[in-house]
Amino acid sequence: MKLSAELRERDRVQMARCLELAERYRGRTSPNPIVGCVIVDRAGKVIAEGAHAGPGTPHAEIAALAKLKHKAKGATLYVNLEPCTHQGRTPPCAPVVRDSGVARVVIGMEDPVPGHGGGTAVLKRAKVAVTSGVLREDCERANLPFVTWAREGRPAFTLKAAITLDGKIATVAGESQWITGEAARADVMRLRTTHDAVMVGIGTVLADDPQLTARVKGARDPIRIVLDGELRTPPMAKLLDPSTSRTSPSAALAKLPRVIIVTGTHAPTDREAALIARGADVWCVPDDDKGQLDVTALARMLGESGITSVLVEGGGEVHASLLDHQLADQLVLYVAPRIVGGPAKSWVGGAGLPVLASAHAFVFDDAVVRLGDDLRFTALARPVPEGT
Ligand code: AOF
Ligand code: ZN
């Protein structure tokens, strides 16, 4: 079907609205996607909207159709993810959409979960007009965690750092609090509420004793993950204090522990019991002779647990390790207009790359945002071209 320019523009506007509705539940739907749905009548007037609120609750299409008692004759239904055909925690949506009498369905992107697609075919067989790929890039971007998890079986990792203009995370004397101002630090809290988990290295736990909770009214706390090759996390560390976090990012993740300490095969076992007694789970992953934990194995384990997004808050060795293993999916950098110079630590450690051509490559994403005196940059990993 050839669409008029006017209709194509209307499709984009309604798809953008679907993403806006979906966005309200970011951080609460894992391992499910964020999905929004808009239904318009023949005149183009919105008659119902819906969004998916988390595992076990109705999918977005069903939430919107329920407001019309599942009858939408001649209407157009917009949804940022192809309607599903599988029986999961909830029944398949495509047949419900088909039976509602809608004349047209506009989809942002196909379902990336193997075996969950096929909704388009179900609709087309019933002579429902289907348009796919409206704002596809935005839809894929909005569901980066879900798409990464569905395609690669691991969470999407966001590397976050607060840095000076010369890329440092501390002065030569180790002073780091605070590089960025209050507005940037408040934005980090928002990031924590929109990720399933927050991960740091043991160095950060020993230096800062952080809680790593969201501290936003009404928000849920992420699961806390510590990379700790030798189990040096003090049992009295603040992040192990049961009063620092009671909530879970989503109903499907509620069975997971609040804190996961990840260690290697060479860790002293006598320290484990004290950490478990404080409510943490201790996970063991392979490590090399330098004590480097296998982050690829960890990523797989996190994916198997249904964690689809992890905010990595440093330090530099953790960031370097994720970059080196092609696990840095997006970056959020808060840059303060200050310079400290010298050999102070930069936000990425490791051995460094000698050849510019092999530098980790990113594409700047959203516009730069001003937060008080600071700026926030976001970037997405540039996909490695096939065959390299
Ligand atoms: C959602 N929300 O609005 C749509 C989804 O097992 P379930 O019932 O939780 O289904 C999850 C799958 O359903 C998900 O992986 C995706 O393939 C499909 N579509 N999921 O959570 C929605 N439309
Ligand atoms: Zn569905």
JSON list of N, CA, C and O in Angstrom, two decimals, residues 329-368:
[
{"chain": "A", "resi": 329, "resn": "ASP", "atom": "N", "xyz": [27.70, -0.96, 25.63]},
{"chain": "A", "resi": 329, "resn": "ASP", "atom": "CA", "xyz": [26.67, -0.66, 24.63]},
{"chain": "A", "resi": 329, "resn": "ASP", "atom": "C", "xyz": [26.36, 0.82, 24.55]},
{"chain": "A", "resi": 329, "resn": "ASP", "atom": "O", "xyz": [26.06, 1.33, 23.49]},
{"chain": "A", "resi": 330, "resn": "GLN", "atom": "N", "xyz": [26.38, 1.50, 25.69]},
{"chain": "A", "resi": 330, "resn": "GLN", "atom": "CA", "xyz": [26.19, 2.95, 25.64]},
{"chain": "A", "resi": 330, "resn": "GLN", "atom": "C", "xyz": [26.98, 3.64, 26.75]},
{"chain": "A", "resi": 330, "resn": "GLN", "atom": "O", "xyz": [27.34, 3.03, 27.75]},
{"chain": "A", "resi": 331, "resn": "LEU", "atom": "N", "xyz": [27.26, 4.90, 26.52]},
{"chain": "A", "resi": 331, "resn": "LEU", "atom": "CA", "xyz": [28.03, 5.69, 27.48]},
{"chain": "A", "resi": 331, "resn": "LEU", "atom": "C", "xyz": [27.18, 6.88, 27.94]},
{"chain": "A", "resi": 331, "resn": "LEU", "atom": "O", "xyz": [26.47, 7.47, 27.13]},
{"chain": "A", "resi": 332, "resn": "VAL", "atom": "N", "xyz": [27.28, 7.19, 29.22]},
{"chain": "A", "resi": 332, "resn": "VAL", "atom": "CA", "xyz": [26.72, 8.44, 29.71]},
{"chain": "A", "resi": 332, "resn": "VAL", "atom": "C", "xyz": [27.84, 9.12, 30.48]},
{"chain": "A", "resi": 332, "resn": "VAL", "atom": "O", "xyz": [28.30, 8.62, 31.52]},
{"chain": "A", "resi": 333, "resn": "LEU", "atom": "N", "xyz": [28.31, 10.23, 29.95]},
{"chain": "A", "resi": 333, "resn": "LEU", "atom": "CA", "xyz": [29.43, 10.95, 30.57]},
{"chain": "A", "resi": 333, "resn": "LEU", "atom": "C", "xyz": [28.98, 12.32, 31.05]},
{"chain": "A", "resi": 333, "resn": "LEU", "atom": "O", "xyz": [28.41, 13.09, 30.28]},
{"chain": "A", "resi": 334, "resn": "TYR", "atom": "N", "xyz": [29.22, 12.59, 32.32]},
{"chain": "A", "resi": 334, "resn": "TYR", "atom": "CA", "xyz": [28.93, 13.90, 32.89]},
{"chain": "A", "resi": 334, "resn": "TYR", "atom": "C", "xyz": [30.26, 14.64, 32.93]},
{"chain": "A", "resi": 334, "resn": "TYR", "atom": "O", "xyz": [31.21, 14.18, 33.57]},
{"chain": "A", "resi": 335, "resn": "VAL", "atom": "N", "xyz": [30.32, 15.77, 32.25]},
{"chain": "A", "resi": 335, "resn": "VAL", "atom": "CA", "xyz": [31.60, 16.47, 32.13]},
{"chain": "A", "resi": 335, "resn": "VAL", "atom": "C", "xyz": [31.53, 17.81, 32.87]},
{"chain": "A", "resi": 335, "resn": "VAL", "atom": "O", "xyz": [30.67, 18.65, 32.57]},
{"chain": "A", "resi": 336, "resn": "ALA", "atom": "N", "xyz": [32.45, 17.98, 33.84]},
{"chain": "A", "resi": 336, "resn": "ALA", "atom": "CA", "xyz": [32.51, 19.23, 34.61]},
{"chain": "A", "resi": 336, "resn": "ALA", "atom": "C", "xyz": [33.52, 20.17, 33.95]},
{"chain": "A", "resi": 336, "resn": "ALA", "atom": "O", "xyz": [34.56, 19.70, 33.45]},
{"chain": "A", "resi": 337, "resn": "PRO", "atom": "N", "xyz": [33.28, 21.48, 33.95]},
{"chain": "A", "resi": 337, "resn": "PRO", "atom": "CA", "xyz": [34.20, 22.42, 33.29]},
{"chain": "A", "resi": 337, "resn": "PRO", "atom": "C", "xyz": [35.42, 22.73, 34.15]},
{"chain": "A", "resi": 337, "resn": "PRO", "atom": "O", "xyz": [35.69, 23.87, 34.51]},
{"chain": "A", "resi": 338, "resn": "ARG", "atom": "N", "xyz": [36.16, 21.67, 34.52]},
{"chain": "A", "resi": 338, "resn": "ARG", "atom": "CA", "xyz": [37.36, 21.84, 35.35]},
{"chain": "A", "resi": 338, "resn": "ARG", "atom": "C", "xyz": [38.46, 20.94, 34.80]},
{"chain": "A", "resi": 338, "resn": "ARG", "atom": "O", "xyz": [38.19, 19.93, 34.17]},
{"chain": "A", "resi": 339, "resn": "ILE", "atom": "N", "xyz": [39.69, 21.31, 35.11]},
{"chain": "A", "resi": 339, "resn": "ILE", "atom": "CA", "xyz": [40.85, 20.53, 34.65]},
{"chain": "A", "resi": 339, "resn": "ILE", "atom": "C", "xyz": [41.77, 20.30, 35.84]},
{"chain": "A", "resi": 339, "resn": "ILE", "atom": "O", "xyz": [42.05, 21.23, 36.59]},
{"chain": "A", "resi": 340, "resn": "VAL", "atom": "N", "xyz": [42.22, 19.05, 36.03]},
{"chain": "A", "resi": 340, "resn": "VAL", "atom": "CA", "xyz": [43.16, 18.79, 37.12]},
{"chain": "A", "resi": 340, "resn": "VAL", "atom": "C", "xyz": [44.55, 18.39, 36.62]},
{"chain": "A", "resi": 340, "resn": "VAL", "atom": "O", "xyz": [45.54, 18.54, 37.32]},
{"chain": "A", "resi": 341, "resn": "GLY", "atom": "N", "xyz": [44.62, 17.86, 35.40]},
{"chain": "A", "resi": 341, "resn": "GLY", "atom": "CA", "xyz": [45.90, 17.54, 34.77]},
{"chain": "A", "resi": 341, "resn": "GLY", "atom": "C", "xyz": [46.69, 16.45, 35.48]},
{"chain": "A", "resi": 341, "resn": "GLY", "atom": "O", "xyz": [46.22, 15.81, 36.42]},
{"chain": "A", "resi": 342, "resn": "GLY", "atom": "N", "xyz": [47.91, 16.23, 34.97]},
{"chain": "A", "resi": 342, "resn": "GLY", "atom": "CA", "xyz": [48.82, 15.27, 35.60]},
{"chain": "A", "resi": 342, "resn": "GLY", "atom": "C", "xyz": [48.40, 13.83, 35.39]},
{"chain": "A", "resi": 342, "resn": "GLY", "atom": "O", "xyz": [47.52, 13.53, 34.60]},
{"chain": "A", "resi": 343, "resn": "PRO", "atom": "N", "xyz": [49.06, 12.93, 36.17]},
{"chain": "A", "resi": 343, "resn": "PRO", "atom": "CA", "xyz": [48.81, 11.50, 35.97]},
{"chain": "A", "resi": 343, "resn": "PRO", "atom": "C", "xyz": [47.59, 10.98, 36.74]},
{"chain": "A", "resi": 343, "resn": "PRO", "atom": "O", "xyz": [47.49, 9.78, 36.99]},
{"chain": "A", "resi": 344, "resn": "ALA", "atom": "N", "xyz": [46.67, 11.87, 37.12]},
{"chain": "A", "resi": 344, "resn": "ALA", "atom": "CA", "xyz": [45.47, 11.41, 37.83]},
{"chain": "A", "resi": 344, "resn": "ALA", "atom": "C", "xyz": [44.71, 10.42, 36.95]},
{"chain": "A", "resi": 344, "resn": "ALA", "atom": "O", "xyz": [44.84, 10.44, 35.73]},
{"chain": "A", "resi": 345, "resn": "LYS", "atom": "N", "xyz": [43.92, 9.56, 37.61]},
{"chain": "A", "resi": 345, "resn": "LYS", "atom": "CA", "xyz": [43.21, 8.49, 36.88]},
{"chain": "A", "resi": 345, "resn": "LYS", "atom": "C", "xyz": [42.17, 9.01, 35.91]},
{"chain": "A", "resi": 345, "resn": "LYS", "atom": "O", "xyz": [41.39, 9.91, 36.26]},
{"chain": "A", "resi": 346, "resn": "SER", "atom": "N", "xyz": [42.15, 8.44, 34.73]},
{"chain": "A", "resi": 346, "resn": "SER", "atom": "CA", "xyz": [41.08, 8.78, 33.79]},
{"chain": "A", "resi": 346, "resn": "SER", "atom": "C", "xyz": [39.95, 7.77, 33.99]},
{"chain": "A", "resi": 346, "resn": "SER", "atom": "O", "xyz": [40.11, 6.78, 34.72]},
{"chain": "A", "resi": 347, "resn": "TRP", "atom": "N", "xyz": [38.82, 8.00, 33.34]},
{"chain": "A", "resi": 347, "resn": "TRP", "atom": "CA", "xyz": [37.66, 7.14, 33.63]},
{"chain": "A", "resi": 347, "resn": "TRP", "atom": "C", "xyz": [37.80, 5.76, 33.01]},
{"chain": "A", "resi": 347, "resn": "TRP", "atom": "O", "xyz": [37.06, 4.85, 33.36]},
{"chain": "A", "resi": 348, "resn": "VAL", "atom": "N", "xyz": [38.74, 5.58, 32.06]},
{"chain": "A", "resi": 348, "resn": "VAL", "atom": "CA", "xyz": [39.00, 4.24, 31.51]},
{"chain": "A", "resi": 348, "resn": "VAL", "atom": "C", "xyz": [40.44, 3.86, 31.83]},
{"chain": "A", "resi": 348, "resn": "VAL", "atom": "O", "xyz": [41.37, 4.57, 31.48]},
{"chain": "A", "resi": 349, "resn": "GLY", "atom": "N", "xyz": [40.61, 2.74, 32.53]},
{"chain": "A", "resi": 349, "resn": "GLY", "atom": "CA", "xyz": [41.95, 2.24, 32.87]},
{"chain": "A", "resi": 349, "resn": "GLY", "atom": "C", "xyz": [42.43, 1.24, 31.84]},
{"chain": "A", "resi": 349, "resn": "GLY", "atom": "O", "xyz": [42.27, 1.45, 30.64]},
{"chain": "A", "resi": 350, "resn": "GLY", "atom": "N", "xyz": [42.98, 0.16, 32.31]},
{"chain": "A", "resi": 350, "resn": "GLY", "atom": "CA", "xyz": [43.48, -0.88, 31.41]},
{"chain": "A", "resi": 350, "resn": "GLY", "atom": "C", "xyz": [44.84, -0.51, 30.84]},
{"chain": "A", "resi": 350, "resn": "GLY", "atom": "O", "xyz": [45.44, 0.50, 31.23]},
{"chain": "A", "resi": 351, "resn": "ALA", "atom": "N", "xyz": [45.31, -1.32, 29.90]},
{"chain": "A", "resi": 351, "resn": "ALA", "atom": "CA", "xyz": [46.64, -1.11, 29.33]},
{"chain": "A", "resi": 351, "resn": "ALA", "atom": "C", "xyz": [46.65, -0.03, 28.27]},
{"chain": "A", "resi": 351, "resn": "ALA", "atom": "O", "xyz": [47.69, 0.54, 27.96]},
{"chain": "A", "resi": 352, "resn": "GLY", "atom": "N", "xyz": [45.50, 0.26, 27.69]},
{"chain": "A", "resi": 352, "resn": "GLY", "atom": "CA", "xyz": [45.43, 1.27, 26.63]},
{"chain": "A", "resi": 352, "resn": "GLY", "atom": "C", "xyz": [45.69, 0.65, 25.27]},
{"chain": "A", "resi": 352, "resn": "GLY", "atom": "O", "xyz": [46.35, -0.40, 25.15]},
{"chain": "A", "resi": 353, "resn": "LEU", "atom": "N", "xyz": [45.15, 1.31, 24.24]},
{"chain": "A", "resi": 353, "resn": "LEU", "atom": "CA", "xyz": [45.31, 0.80, 22.87]},
{"chain": "A", "resi": 353, "resn": "LEU", "atom": "C", "xyz": [46.38, 1.60, 22.14]},
{"chain": "A", "resi": 353, "resn": "LEU", "atom": "O", "xyz": [46.34, 2.83, 22.15]},
{"chain": "A", "resi": 354, "resn": "PRO", "atom": "N", "xyz": [47.33, 0.93, 21.51]},
{"chain": "A", "resi": 354, "resn": "PRO", "atom": "CA", "xyz": [48.42, 1.67, 20.85]},
{"chain": "A", "resi": 354, "resn": "PRO", "atom": "C", "xyz": [48.03, 2.24, 19.47]},
{"chain": "A", "resi": 354, "resn": "PRO", "atom": "O", "xyz": [48.67, 3.15, 18.98]},
{"chain": "A", "resi": 355, "resn": "VAL", "atom": "N", "xyz": [46.98, 1.68, 18.86]},
{"chain": "A", "resi": 355, "resn": "VAL", "atom": "CA", "xyz": [46.66, 2.06, 17.48]},
{"chain": "A", "resi": 355, "resn": "VAL", "atom": "C", "xyz": [45.32, 2.77, 17.45]},
{"chain": "A", "resi": 355, "resn": "VAL", "atom": "O", "xyz": [44.30, 2.22, 17.90]},
{"chain": "A", "resi": 356, "resn": "LEU", "atom": "N", "xyz": [45.30, 3.97, 16.89]},
{"chain": "A", "resi": 356, "resn": "LEU", "atom": "CA", "xyz": [44.07, 4.75, 16.84]},
{"chain": "A", "resi": 356, "resn": "LEU", "atom": "C", "xyz": [42.97, 4.03, 16.06]},
{"chain": "A", "resi": 356, "resn": "LEU", "atom": "O", "xyz": [41.79, 4.09, 16.43]},
{"chain": "A", "resi": 357, "resn": "ALA", "atom": "N", "xyz": [43.37, 3.32, 15.03]},
{"chain": "A", "resi": 357, "resn": "ALA", "atom": "CA", "xyz": [42.37, 2.63, 14.19]},
{"chain": "A", "resi": 357, "resn": "ALA", "atom": "C", "xyz": [41.61, 1.57, 14.98]},
{"chain": "A", "resi": 357, "resn": "ALA", "atom": "O", "xyz": [40.50, 1.20, 14.60]},
{"chain": "A", "resi": 358, "resn": "SER", "atom": "N", "xyz": [42.20, 1.09, 16.09]},
{"chain": "A", "resi": 358, "resn": "SER", "atom": "CA", "xyz": [41.48, 0.06, 16.85]},
{"chain": "A", "resi": 358, "resn": "SER", "atom": "C", "xyz": [40.77, 0.65, 18.08]},
{"chain": "A", "resi": 358, "resn": "SER", "atom": "O", "xyz": [40.31, -0.08, 18.96]},
{"chain": "A", "resi": 359, "resn": "ALA", "atom": "N", "xyz": [40.68, 1.99, 18.15]},
{"chain": "A", "resi": 359, "resn": "ALA", "atom": "CA", "xyz": [40.00, 2.63, 19.28]},
{"chain": "A", "resi": 359, "resn": "ALA", "atom": "C", "xyz": [38.55, 2.16, 19.36]},
{"chain": "A", "resi": 359, "resn": "ALA", "atom": "O", "xyz": [37.93, 1.89, 18.33]},
{"chain": "A", "resi": 360, "resn": "HIS", "atom": "N", "xyz": [38.01, 2.05, 20.57]},
{"chain": "A", "resi": 360, "resn": "HIS", "atom": "CA", "xyz": [36.59, 1.70, 20.73]},
{"chain": "A", "resi": 360, "resn": "HIS", "atom": "C", "xyz": [35.78, 2.85, 20.14]},
{"chain": "A", "resi": 360, "resn": "HIS", "atom": "O", "xyz": [35.97, 4.01, 20.51]},
{"chain": "A", "resi": 361, "resn": "ALA", "atom": "N", "xyz": [34.89, 2.52, 19.23]},
{"chain": "A", "resi": 361, "resn": "ALA", "atom": "CA", "xyz": [34.19, 3.58, 18.49]},
{"chain": "A", "resi": 361, "resn": "ALA", "atom": "C", "xyz": [32.72, 3.70, 18.92]},
{"chain": "A", "resi": 361, "resn": "ALA", "atom": "O", "xyz": [32.05, 2.70, 19.16]},
{"chain": "A", "resi": 362, "resn": "PHE", "atom": "N", "xyz": [32.28, 4.94, 19.05]},
{"chain": "A", "resi": 362, "resn": "PHE", "atom": "CA", "xyz": [30.90, 5.23, 19.46]},
{"chain": "A", "resi": 362, "resn": "PHE", "atom": "C", "xyz": [30.29, 6.28, 18.54]},
{"chain": "A", "resi": 362, "resn": "PHE", "atom": "O", "xyz": [31.01, 6.96, 17.81]},
{"chain": "A", "resi": 363, "resn": "VAL", "atom": "N", "xyz": [28.97, 6.37, 18.59]},
{"chain": "A", "resi": 363, "resn": "VAL", "atom": "CA", "xyz": [28.31, 7.49, 17.90]},
{"chain": "A", "resi": 363, "resn": "VAL", "atom": "C", "xyz": [27.56, 8.29, 18.94]},
{"chain": "A", "resi": 363, "resn": "VAL", "atom": "O", "xyz": [26.84, 7.71, 19.77]},
{"chain": "A", "resi": 364, "resn": "PHE", "atom": "N", "xyz": [27.75, 9.61, 18.91]},
{"chain": "A", "resi": 364, "resn": "PHE", "atom": "CA", "xyz": [27.00, 10.44, 19.85]},
{"chain": "A", "resi": 364, "resn": "PHE", "atom": "C", "xyz": [25.52, 10.27, 19.56]},
{"chain": "A", "resi": 364, "resn": "PHE", "atom": "O", "xyz": [25.11, 10.18, 18.41]},
{"chain": "A", "resi": 365, "resn": "ASP", "atom": "N", "xyz": [24.75, 10.21, 20.65]},
{"chain": "A", "resi": 365, "resn": "ASP", "atom": "CA", "xyz": [23.35, 9.87, 20.50]},
{"chain": "A", "resi": 365, "resn": "ASP", "atom": "C", "xyz": [22.50, 11.12, 20.66]},
{"chain": "A", "resi": 365, "resn": "ASP", "atom": "O", "xyz": [22.42, 11.94, 19.76]},
{"chain": "A", "resi": 366, "resn": "ASP", "atom": "N", "xyz": [21.88, 11.30, 21.84]},
{"chain": "A", "resi": 366, "resn": "ASP", "atom": "CA", "xyz": [21.03, 12.46, 22.06]},
{"chain": "A", "resi": 366, "resn": "ASP", "atom": "C", "xyz": [21.86, 13.73, 22.03]},
{"chain": "A", "resi": 366, "resn": "ASP", "atom": "O", "xyz": [23.08, 13.68, 22.08]},
{"chain": "A", "resi": 367, "resn": "ALA", "atom": "N", "xyz": [21.15, 14.84, 22.00]},
{"chain": "A", "resi": 367, "resn": "ALA", "atom": "CA", "xyz": [21.83, 16.13, 22.08]},
{"chain": "A", "resi": 367, "resn": "ALA", "atom": "C", "xyz": [22.54, 16.22, 23.44]},
{"chain": "A", "resi": 367, "resn": "ALA", "atom": "O", "xyz": [22.15, 15.56, 24.39]},
{"chain": "A", "resi": 368, "resn": "VAL", "atom": "N", "xyz": [23.56, 17.04, 23.49]},
{"chain": "A", "resi": 368, "resn": "VAL", "atom": "CA", "xyz": [24.25, 17.28, 24.76]},
{"chain": "A", "resi": 368, "resn": "VAL", "atom": "C", "xyz": [23.27, 18.02, 25.68]},
{"chain": "A", "resi": 368, "resn": "VAL", "atom": "O", "xyz": [22.56, 18.92, 25.24]}
]
